[in-house]
XYZ file of C-alpha atoms in Angstrom:
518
model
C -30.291 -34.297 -80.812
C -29.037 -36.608 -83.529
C -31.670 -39.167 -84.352
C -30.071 -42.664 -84.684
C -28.726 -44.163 -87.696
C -28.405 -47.899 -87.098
C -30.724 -48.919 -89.904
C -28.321 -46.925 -92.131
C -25.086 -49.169 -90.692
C -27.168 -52.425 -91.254
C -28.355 -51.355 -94.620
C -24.462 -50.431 -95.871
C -23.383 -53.945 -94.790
C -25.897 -55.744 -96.866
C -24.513 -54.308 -99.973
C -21.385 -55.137 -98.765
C -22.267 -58.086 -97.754
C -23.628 -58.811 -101.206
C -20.670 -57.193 -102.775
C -18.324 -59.953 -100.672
C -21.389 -62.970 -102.179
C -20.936 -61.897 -105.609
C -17.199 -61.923 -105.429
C -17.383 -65.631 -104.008
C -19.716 -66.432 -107.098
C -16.717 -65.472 -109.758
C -14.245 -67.556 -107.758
C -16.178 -70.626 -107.682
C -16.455 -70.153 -111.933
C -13.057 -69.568 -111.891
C -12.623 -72.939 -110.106
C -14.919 -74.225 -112.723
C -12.095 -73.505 -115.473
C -9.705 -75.780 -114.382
C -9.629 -78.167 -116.940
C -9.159 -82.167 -117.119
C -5.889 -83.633 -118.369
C -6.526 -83.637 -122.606
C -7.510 -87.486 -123.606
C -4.332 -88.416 -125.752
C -3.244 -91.809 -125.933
C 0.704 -92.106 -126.327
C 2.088 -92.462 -129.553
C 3.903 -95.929 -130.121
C 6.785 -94.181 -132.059
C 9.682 -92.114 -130.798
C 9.344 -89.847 -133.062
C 6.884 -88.503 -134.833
C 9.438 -88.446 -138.263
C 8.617 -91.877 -138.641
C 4.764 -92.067 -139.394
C 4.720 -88.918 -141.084
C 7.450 -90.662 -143.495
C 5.247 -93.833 -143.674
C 2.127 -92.039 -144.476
C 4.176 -89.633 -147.706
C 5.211 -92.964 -148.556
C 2.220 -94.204 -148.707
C 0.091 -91.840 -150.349
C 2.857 -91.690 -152.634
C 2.957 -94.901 -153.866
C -0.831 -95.018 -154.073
C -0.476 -92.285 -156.376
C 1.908 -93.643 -158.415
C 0.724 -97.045 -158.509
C -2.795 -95.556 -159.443
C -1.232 -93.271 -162.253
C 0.045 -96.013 -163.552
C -2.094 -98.232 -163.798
C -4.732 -95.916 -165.579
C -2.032 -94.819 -168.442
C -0.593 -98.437 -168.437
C -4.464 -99.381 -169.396
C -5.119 -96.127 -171.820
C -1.658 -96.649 -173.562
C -2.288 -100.281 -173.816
C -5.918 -100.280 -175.429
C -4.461 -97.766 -177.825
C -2.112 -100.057 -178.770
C -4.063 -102.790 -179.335
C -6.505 -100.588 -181.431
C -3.570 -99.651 -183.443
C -2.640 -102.932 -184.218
C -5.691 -104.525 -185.199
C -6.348 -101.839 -187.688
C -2.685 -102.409 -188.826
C -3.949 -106.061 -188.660
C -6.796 -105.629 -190.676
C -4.982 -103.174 -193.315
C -2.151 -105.863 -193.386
C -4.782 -108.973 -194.409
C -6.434 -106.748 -196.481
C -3.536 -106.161 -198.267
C -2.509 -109.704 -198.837
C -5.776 -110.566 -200.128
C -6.224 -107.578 -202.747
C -2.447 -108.969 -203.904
C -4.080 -112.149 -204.389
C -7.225 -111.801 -205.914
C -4.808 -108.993 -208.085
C -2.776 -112.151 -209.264
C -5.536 -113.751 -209.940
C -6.751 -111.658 -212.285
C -3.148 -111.301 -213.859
C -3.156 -114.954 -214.774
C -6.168 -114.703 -216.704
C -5.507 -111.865 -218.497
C -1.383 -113.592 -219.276
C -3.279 -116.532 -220.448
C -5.879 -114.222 -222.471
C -3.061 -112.504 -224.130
C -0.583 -114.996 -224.830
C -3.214 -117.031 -227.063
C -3.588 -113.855 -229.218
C 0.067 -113.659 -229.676
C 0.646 -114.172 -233.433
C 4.100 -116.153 -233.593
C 2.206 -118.564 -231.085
C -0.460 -119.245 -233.922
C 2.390 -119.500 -236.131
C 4.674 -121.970 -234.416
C 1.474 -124.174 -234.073
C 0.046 -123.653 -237.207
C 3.476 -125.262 -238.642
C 3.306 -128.975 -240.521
C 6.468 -129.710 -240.194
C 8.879 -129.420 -236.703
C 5.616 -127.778 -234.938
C 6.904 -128.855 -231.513
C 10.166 -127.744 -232.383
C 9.449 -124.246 -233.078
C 6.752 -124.224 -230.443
C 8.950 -125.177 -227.804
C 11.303 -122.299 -229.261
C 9.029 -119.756 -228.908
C 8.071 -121.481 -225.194
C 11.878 -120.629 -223.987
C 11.738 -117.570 -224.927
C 8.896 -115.979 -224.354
C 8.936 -117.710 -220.582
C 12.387 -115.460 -219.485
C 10.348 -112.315 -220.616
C 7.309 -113.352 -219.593
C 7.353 -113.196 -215.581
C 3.482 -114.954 -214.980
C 5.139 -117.469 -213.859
C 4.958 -121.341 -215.763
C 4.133 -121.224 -218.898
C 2.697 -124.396 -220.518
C 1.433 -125.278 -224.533
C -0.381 -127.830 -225.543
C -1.631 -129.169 -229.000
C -4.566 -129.828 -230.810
C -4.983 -132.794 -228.995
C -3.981 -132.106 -226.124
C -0.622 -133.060 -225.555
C 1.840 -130.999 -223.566
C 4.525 -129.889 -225.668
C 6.564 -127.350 -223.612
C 6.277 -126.264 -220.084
C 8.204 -123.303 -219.172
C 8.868 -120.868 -215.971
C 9.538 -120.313 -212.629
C 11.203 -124.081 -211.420
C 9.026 -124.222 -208.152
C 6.151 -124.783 -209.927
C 7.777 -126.564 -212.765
C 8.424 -129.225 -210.167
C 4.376 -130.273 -210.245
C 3.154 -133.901 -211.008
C 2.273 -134.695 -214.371
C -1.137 -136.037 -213.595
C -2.358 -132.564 -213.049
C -1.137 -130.723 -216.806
C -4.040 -131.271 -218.371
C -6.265 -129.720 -215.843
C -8.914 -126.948 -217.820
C -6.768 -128.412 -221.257
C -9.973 -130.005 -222.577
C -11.964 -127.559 -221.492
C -9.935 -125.090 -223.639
C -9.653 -127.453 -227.082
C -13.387 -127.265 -226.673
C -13.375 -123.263 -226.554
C -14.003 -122.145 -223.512
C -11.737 -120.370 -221.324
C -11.164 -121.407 -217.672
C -9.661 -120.581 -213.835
C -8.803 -123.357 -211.565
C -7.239 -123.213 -208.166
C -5.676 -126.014 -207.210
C -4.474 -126.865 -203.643
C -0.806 -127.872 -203.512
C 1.714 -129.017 -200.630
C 2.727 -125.826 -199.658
C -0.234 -123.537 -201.051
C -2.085 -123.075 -204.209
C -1.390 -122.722 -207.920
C -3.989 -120.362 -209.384
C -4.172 -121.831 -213.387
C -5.474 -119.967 -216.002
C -6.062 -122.000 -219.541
C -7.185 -120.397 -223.051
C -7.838 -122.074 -226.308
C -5.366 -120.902 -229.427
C -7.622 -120.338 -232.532
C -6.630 -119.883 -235.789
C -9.407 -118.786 -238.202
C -12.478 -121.000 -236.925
C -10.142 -123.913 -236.146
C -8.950 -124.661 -232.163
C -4.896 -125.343 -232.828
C -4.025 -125.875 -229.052
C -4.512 -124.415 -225.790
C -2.069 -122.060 -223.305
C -2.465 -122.796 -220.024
C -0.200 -119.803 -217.041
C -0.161 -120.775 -213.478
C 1.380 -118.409 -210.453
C 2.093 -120.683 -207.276
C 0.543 -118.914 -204.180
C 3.370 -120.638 -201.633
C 5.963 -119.764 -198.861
C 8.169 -117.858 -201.087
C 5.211 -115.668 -202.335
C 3.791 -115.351 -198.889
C 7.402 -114.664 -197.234
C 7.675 -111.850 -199.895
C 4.148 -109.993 -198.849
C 5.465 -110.362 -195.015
C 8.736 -108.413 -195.547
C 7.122 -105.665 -197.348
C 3.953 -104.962 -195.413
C 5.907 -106.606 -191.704
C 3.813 -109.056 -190.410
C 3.526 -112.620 -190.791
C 1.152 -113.922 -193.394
C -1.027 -117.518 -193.851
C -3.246 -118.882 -196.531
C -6.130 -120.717 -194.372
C -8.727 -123.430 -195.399
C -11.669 -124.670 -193.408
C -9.516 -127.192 -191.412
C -6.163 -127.016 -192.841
C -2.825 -124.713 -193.483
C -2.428 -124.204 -197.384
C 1.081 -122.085 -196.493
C 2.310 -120.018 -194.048
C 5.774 -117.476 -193.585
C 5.922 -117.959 -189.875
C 3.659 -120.016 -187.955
C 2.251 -118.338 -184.415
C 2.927 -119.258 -181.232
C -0.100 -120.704 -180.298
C -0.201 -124.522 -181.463
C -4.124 -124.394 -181.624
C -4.449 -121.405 -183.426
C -5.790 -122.938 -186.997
C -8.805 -124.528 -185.013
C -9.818 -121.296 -183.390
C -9.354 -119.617 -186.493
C -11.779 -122.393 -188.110
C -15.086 -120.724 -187.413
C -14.249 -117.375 -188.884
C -12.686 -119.285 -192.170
C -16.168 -120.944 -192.364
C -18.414 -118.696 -192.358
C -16.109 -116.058 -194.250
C -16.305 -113.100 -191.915
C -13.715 -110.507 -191.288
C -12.951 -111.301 -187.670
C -9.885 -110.726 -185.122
C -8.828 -113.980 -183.382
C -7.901 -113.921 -179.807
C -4.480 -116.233 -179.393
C -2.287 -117.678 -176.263
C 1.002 -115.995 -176.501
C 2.356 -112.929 -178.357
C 0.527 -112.751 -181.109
C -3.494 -112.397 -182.401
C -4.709 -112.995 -185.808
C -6.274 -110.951 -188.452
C -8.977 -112.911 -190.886
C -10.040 -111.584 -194.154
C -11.667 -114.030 -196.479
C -10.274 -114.944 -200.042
C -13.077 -115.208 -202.825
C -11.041 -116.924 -205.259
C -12.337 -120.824 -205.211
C -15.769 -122.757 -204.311
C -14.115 -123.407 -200.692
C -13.361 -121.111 -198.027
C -10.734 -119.800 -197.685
C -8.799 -116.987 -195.716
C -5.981 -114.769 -195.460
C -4.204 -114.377 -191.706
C -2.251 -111.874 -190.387
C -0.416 -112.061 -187.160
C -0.717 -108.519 -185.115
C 0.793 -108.180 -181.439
C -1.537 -108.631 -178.374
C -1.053 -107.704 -175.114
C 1.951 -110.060 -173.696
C 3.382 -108.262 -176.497
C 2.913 -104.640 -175.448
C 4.267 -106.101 -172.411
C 7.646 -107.030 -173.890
C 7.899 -104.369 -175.730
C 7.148 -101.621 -173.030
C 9.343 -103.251 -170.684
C 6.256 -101.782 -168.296
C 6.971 -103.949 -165.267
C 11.030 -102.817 -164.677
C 9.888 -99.385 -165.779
C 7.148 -99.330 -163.028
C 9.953 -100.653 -160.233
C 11.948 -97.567 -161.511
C 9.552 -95.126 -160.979
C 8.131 -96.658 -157.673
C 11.700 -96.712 -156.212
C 12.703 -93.393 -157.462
C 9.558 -91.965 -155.767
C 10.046 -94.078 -152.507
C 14.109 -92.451 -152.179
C 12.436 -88.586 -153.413
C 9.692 -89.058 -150.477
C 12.095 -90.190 -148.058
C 13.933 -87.363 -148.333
C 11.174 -84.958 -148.859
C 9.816 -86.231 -145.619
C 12.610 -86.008 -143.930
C 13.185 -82.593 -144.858
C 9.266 -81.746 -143.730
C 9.826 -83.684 -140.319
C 13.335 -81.525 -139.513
C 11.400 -78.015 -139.954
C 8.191 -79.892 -138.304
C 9.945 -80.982 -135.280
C 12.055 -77.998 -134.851
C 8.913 -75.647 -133.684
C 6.914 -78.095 -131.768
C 10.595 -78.931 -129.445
C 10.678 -75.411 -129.220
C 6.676 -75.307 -128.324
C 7.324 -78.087 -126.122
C 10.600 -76.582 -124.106
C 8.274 -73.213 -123.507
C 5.399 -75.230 -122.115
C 7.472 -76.974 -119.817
C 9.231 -73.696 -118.801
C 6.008 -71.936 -117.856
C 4.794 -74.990 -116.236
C 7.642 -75.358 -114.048
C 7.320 -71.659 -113.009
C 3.953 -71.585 -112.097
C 3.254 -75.253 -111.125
C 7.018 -76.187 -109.150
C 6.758 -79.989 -111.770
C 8.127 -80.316 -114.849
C 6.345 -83.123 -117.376
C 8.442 -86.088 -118.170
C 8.560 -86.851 -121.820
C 6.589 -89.605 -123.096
C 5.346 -90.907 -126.756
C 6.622 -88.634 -129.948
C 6.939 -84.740 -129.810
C 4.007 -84.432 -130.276
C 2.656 -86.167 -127.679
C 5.183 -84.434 -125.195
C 3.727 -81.105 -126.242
C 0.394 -81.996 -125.473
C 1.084 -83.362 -122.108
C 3.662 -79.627 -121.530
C 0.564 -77.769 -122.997
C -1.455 -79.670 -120.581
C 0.488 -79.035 -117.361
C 1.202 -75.353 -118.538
C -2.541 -75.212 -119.290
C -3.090 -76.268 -115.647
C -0.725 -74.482 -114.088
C -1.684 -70.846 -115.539
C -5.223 -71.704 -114.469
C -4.371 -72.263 -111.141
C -2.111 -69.370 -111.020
C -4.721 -67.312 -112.470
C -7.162 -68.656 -109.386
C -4.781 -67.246 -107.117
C -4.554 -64.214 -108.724
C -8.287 -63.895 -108.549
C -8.855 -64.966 -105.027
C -6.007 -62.250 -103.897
C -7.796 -60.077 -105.848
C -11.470 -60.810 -104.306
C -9.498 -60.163 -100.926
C -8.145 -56.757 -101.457
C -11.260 -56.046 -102.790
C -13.544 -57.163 -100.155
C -10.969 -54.949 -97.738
C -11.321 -51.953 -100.510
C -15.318 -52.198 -100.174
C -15.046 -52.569 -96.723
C -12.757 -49.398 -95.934
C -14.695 -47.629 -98.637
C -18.164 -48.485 -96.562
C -16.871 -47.310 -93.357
C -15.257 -44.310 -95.278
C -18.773 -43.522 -96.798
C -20.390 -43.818 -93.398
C -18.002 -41.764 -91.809
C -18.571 -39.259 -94.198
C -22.250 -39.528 -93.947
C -22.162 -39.317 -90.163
C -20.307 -36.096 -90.547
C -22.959 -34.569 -92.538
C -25.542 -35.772 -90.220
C -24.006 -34.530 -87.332
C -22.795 -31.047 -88.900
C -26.614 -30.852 -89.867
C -27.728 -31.476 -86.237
C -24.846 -28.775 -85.063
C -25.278 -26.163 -87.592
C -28.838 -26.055 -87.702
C -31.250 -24.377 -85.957
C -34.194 -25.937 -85.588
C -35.271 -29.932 -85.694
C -37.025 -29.398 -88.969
C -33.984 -27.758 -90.233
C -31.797 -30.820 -89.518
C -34.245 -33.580 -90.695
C -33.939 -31.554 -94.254
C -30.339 -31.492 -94.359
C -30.744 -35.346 -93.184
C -33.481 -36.175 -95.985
C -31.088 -34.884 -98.791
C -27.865 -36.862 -97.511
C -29.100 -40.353 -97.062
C -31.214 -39.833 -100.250
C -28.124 -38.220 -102.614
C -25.767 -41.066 -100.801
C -28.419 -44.118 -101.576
C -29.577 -42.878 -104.734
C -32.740 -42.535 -103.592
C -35.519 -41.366 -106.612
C -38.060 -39.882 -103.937
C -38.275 -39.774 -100.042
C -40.515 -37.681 -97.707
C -40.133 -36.632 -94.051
C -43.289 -36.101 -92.539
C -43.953 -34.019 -89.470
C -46.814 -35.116 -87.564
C -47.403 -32.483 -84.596
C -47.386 -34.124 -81.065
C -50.899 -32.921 -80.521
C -53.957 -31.896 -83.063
C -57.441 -31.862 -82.065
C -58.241 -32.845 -86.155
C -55.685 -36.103 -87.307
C -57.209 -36.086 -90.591
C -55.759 -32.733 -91.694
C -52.745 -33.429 -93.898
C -49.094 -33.514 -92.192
C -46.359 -30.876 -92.954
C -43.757 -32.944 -95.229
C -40.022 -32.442 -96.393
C -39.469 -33.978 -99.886
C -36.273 -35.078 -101.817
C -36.283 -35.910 -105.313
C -34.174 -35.757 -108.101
C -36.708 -35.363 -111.013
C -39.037 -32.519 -108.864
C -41.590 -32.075 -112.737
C -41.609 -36.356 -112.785
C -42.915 -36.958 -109.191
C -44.803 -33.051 -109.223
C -48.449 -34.203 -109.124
C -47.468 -37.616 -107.021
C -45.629 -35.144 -104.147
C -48.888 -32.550 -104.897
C -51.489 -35.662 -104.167
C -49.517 -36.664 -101.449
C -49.335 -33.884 -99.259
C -53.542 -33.426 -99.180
C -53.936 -36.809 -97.441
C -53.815 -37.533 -94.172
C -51.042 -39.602 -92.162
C -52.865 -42.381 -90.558
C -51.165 -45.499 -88.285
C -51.732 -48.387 -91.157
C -49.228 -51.382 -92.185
C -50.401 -51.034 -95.590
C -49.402 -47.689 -95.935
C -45.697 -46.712 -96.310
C -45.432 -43.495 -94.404
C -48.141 -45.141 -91.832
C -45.391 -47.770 -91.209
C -42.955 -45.434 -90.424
C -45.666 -44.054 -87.935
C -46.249 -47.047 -86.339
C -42.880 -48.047 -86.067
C -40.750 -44.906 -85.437
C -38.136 -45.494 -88.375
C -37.482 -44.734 -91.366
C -38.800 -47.019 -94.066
C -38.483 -47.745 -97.895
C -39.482 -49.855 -100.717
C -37.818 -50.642 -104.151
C -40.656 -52.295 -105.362
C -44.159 -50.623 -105.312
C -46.007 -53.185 -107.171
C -45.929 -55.047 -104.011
C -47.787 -52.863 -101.981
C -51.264 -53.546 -103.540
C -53.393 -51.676 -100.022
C -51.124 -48.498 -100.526
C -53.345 -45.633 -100.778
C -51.570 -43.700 -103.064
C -50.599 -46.268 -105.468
C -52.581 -44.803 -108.326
């Protein structure tokens, strides 16, 4: 007779059963991946067009600003080095003209006493004066020194000649450096006058051993000589003292400027002079009498550069030229911007009325209407995609289940065609052994037959073995079959004795009695 089988029908539905456990396990994950709504705050513009303009504007006019601003300060130090080296050339200049002069005066007056028709017009008895003054007219329109005075033995001023600025001087000071001359010696005087300085050379006339009369050539250092230096080297030019103006072409702007200039006149340094308005100075010192004195250029500051770069309307230029250029660059950016994310947005909203049934009313900019449609899309495909899966699980669990009851159908059949076509009971339990152990995969099992009466139990049983690796288990099946089959719980086949069906273990390790776990 067919044994029974009912530990083979409860065994199938545990892996069913376990199949149907582990399918609940993957939907509850897939519950787990429904996400929460994304954590955007609504935009406080219609449209995003109008930050993204704000911000180019912005950044733009940051970056023009800052552009500015650093070649504004580079182009403006470089020209204020320019012009105090101008500055300082300029002054330099004026001062090498003057001390030049200077020198020019002494060497007229050094000359003219050695002219010979001089000698002889003085040396004259009779109508000296006369032919002095003679020679006097003359030689001043050829001369060019400037005034031309002689004087006689005694030191009386016979003719004074020249340039008719400086013949318009006071009498009292003609004989300046005269008696220093009738007594032989040769002399330089600079002498302070009401609109700048007469430098005064004076040289003794000698005839043989005997002093006939002295020559005295001035050169007035005034606004006419001064306005001359400006319009050849272009900038403005003054003759300082320690606390006073001795001439100037064009006075500066600044109405304090001699007493800030007063320190650097003093103690004779070259120095540049810092003044309120358009205009600095330049000091270089004059070494041509016992008191200081200075030469003063005007150079242009930084108000100047100012004025004359016309920086401020220039700068408004720019700034609004690159306001209109962003304006239209960003609108240009926001019209290919916006143009995807609508059509992003429109899709989102499609999908999310297909597979949710709602449709996401706008709300903020565009892009905070795609988030929210990528949101509901995003939540709708995930719940779609549940579905999917739980259907799924379903029609699986029925697959497993018709596929269990096919597999046991099957196996019955075997069973019973091996109780049918066999001919003995030892026959059958073979053809049993190898289908439940091919059908659960089974690495070993053993049938043993145990006779119904023995007069010696501890002769070893008769056993049927299946196996699917016969050299692995060889010496394990070999040890097996020379021990004897006693009732035990600890032992596996004595368990099956005891209890009359069939039993197996997946883990041997826990069987730590077993007799044949060696």
């Amino acid at each position: 007779m067919l044994p029974r089988f009912s530990w083979l029908a409860k065994r199938l539905g545990q892996r069913v059963g376990a199949s149907a456990h582990s399918g609940r396990e993957r939907s509850a994950l897939a519950d787990l991946r429904t996400l929460p709504a994304l954590p955007v705050a609504p935009s406080r513009f219609r449209s995003i067009a109008w930050p993204l303009i704000g911000v180019l504007v912005l950044v733009a006019g940051w970056t023009v600003g800052i552009s500015y601003y650093f070649h504004h300060q580079s182009t403006e130090r470089q020209f204020l080095v320019e012009q105090q080296a101008r500055g300082a050339r300029a002054a330099r200049l004026v001062e090498s003209a003057i001390v030049a002069d200077y020198a020019a005066v002494k060497r007229s007056a050094s000359a003219l006493v050695e002219r010979g028709d001089l000698v002889a017009a003085l040396s004259q008895k009779v109508d000296a004066a006369r032919a002095v003054r003679e020679w006097a007219q003359k030689e001043g329109k050829n001369a060019g020194v400037g005034l031309i005075e002689v004087h006689d033995v005694s030191g009386r001023l016979i003719e004074r000649t020249g340039e008719g600025g400086i013949q318009r001087l006071d009498s009292q000071e003609a004989p300046v450096g005269v008696a220093d001359a009738l007594a032989g010696q040769e002399s330089m005087h600079v002498i302070e006058r009401l609109h700048g300085l007469s430098i005064r050379g004076v040289a003794p006339v000698v005839n043989g051993n005997r002093i006939i009369g002295a020559v005295v050539v001035e050169r007035l250092i005034g606004e006419q000589y001064l306005d001359h230096l400006a319009n050849r080297i272009g900038v403005e030019v003054a003759l300082l003292a320690q606390d006073r103006v001795l001439a100037v072409s064009v006075a500066p702007e600044d109405r304090h400027w001699l007493q800030k200039a007063r320190p650097s006149v003093r103690s004779g340094a070259v120095a540049h002079i810092a003044l309120n308005g358009s205009e600095d100075l330049s000091l270089r010192p004059l070494p041509i009498a016992s008191e200081p004195m200075a030469v003063a250029v005007t150079v242009p500051n930084t108000m100047a550069y100012e004025t004359l770069s016309d920086s401020s309307r220039s700068f408004g230029a720019v700034v609004l030229f690159t306001i209109l250029a962003t304006i239209v660059a960003g609108i240009y950016l926001t019209r290919h911007l916006i143009r995807p994310i609508k059509a992003l947005t429109e899709r989102a909203e499609e999908l999310s009325l297909r597979y949710a049934g709602r449709a996401t009313p706008p709300k903020g900019d565009e892009l905070d209407s795609l988030v929210g449609s990528f949101d509901a899309m995003t939540t709708a495909l995930l719940s779609h995609s549940d579905r999917l899966s739980q259907a799924h699980m379903t029609e699986l669990q029925g697959s497993l289940e018709l596929q269990r009851q096919y597999s046991l159908m099957r196996l019955l059949r075997g069973l019973a065609a091996a109780a049918n076509e066999s001919d003995s009971v030892e026959r059958t339990l073979e053809r049993a052994l190898n289908e439940i152990g091919s059908y659960l995969e089974w690495p070993l099992g053993r049938v043993a037959l145990l006779p119904d009466y023995s007069e010696n139990r501890n002769l070893p049983p008769r056993s049927l073995w299946f196996t699917r690796e016969p050299d692995r288990f060889r010496e394990f099946i070999d040890a097996s079959n020379g021990i004897p089959i006693v009732p035990s719980p600890s032992h596996m086949i004595g368990r099956a004795y005891l209890s009359g069906v069939a039993n197996w273990v997946s883990d041997l390790s826990r069987m730590t009695e077993w007799n044949r776990l060696d």
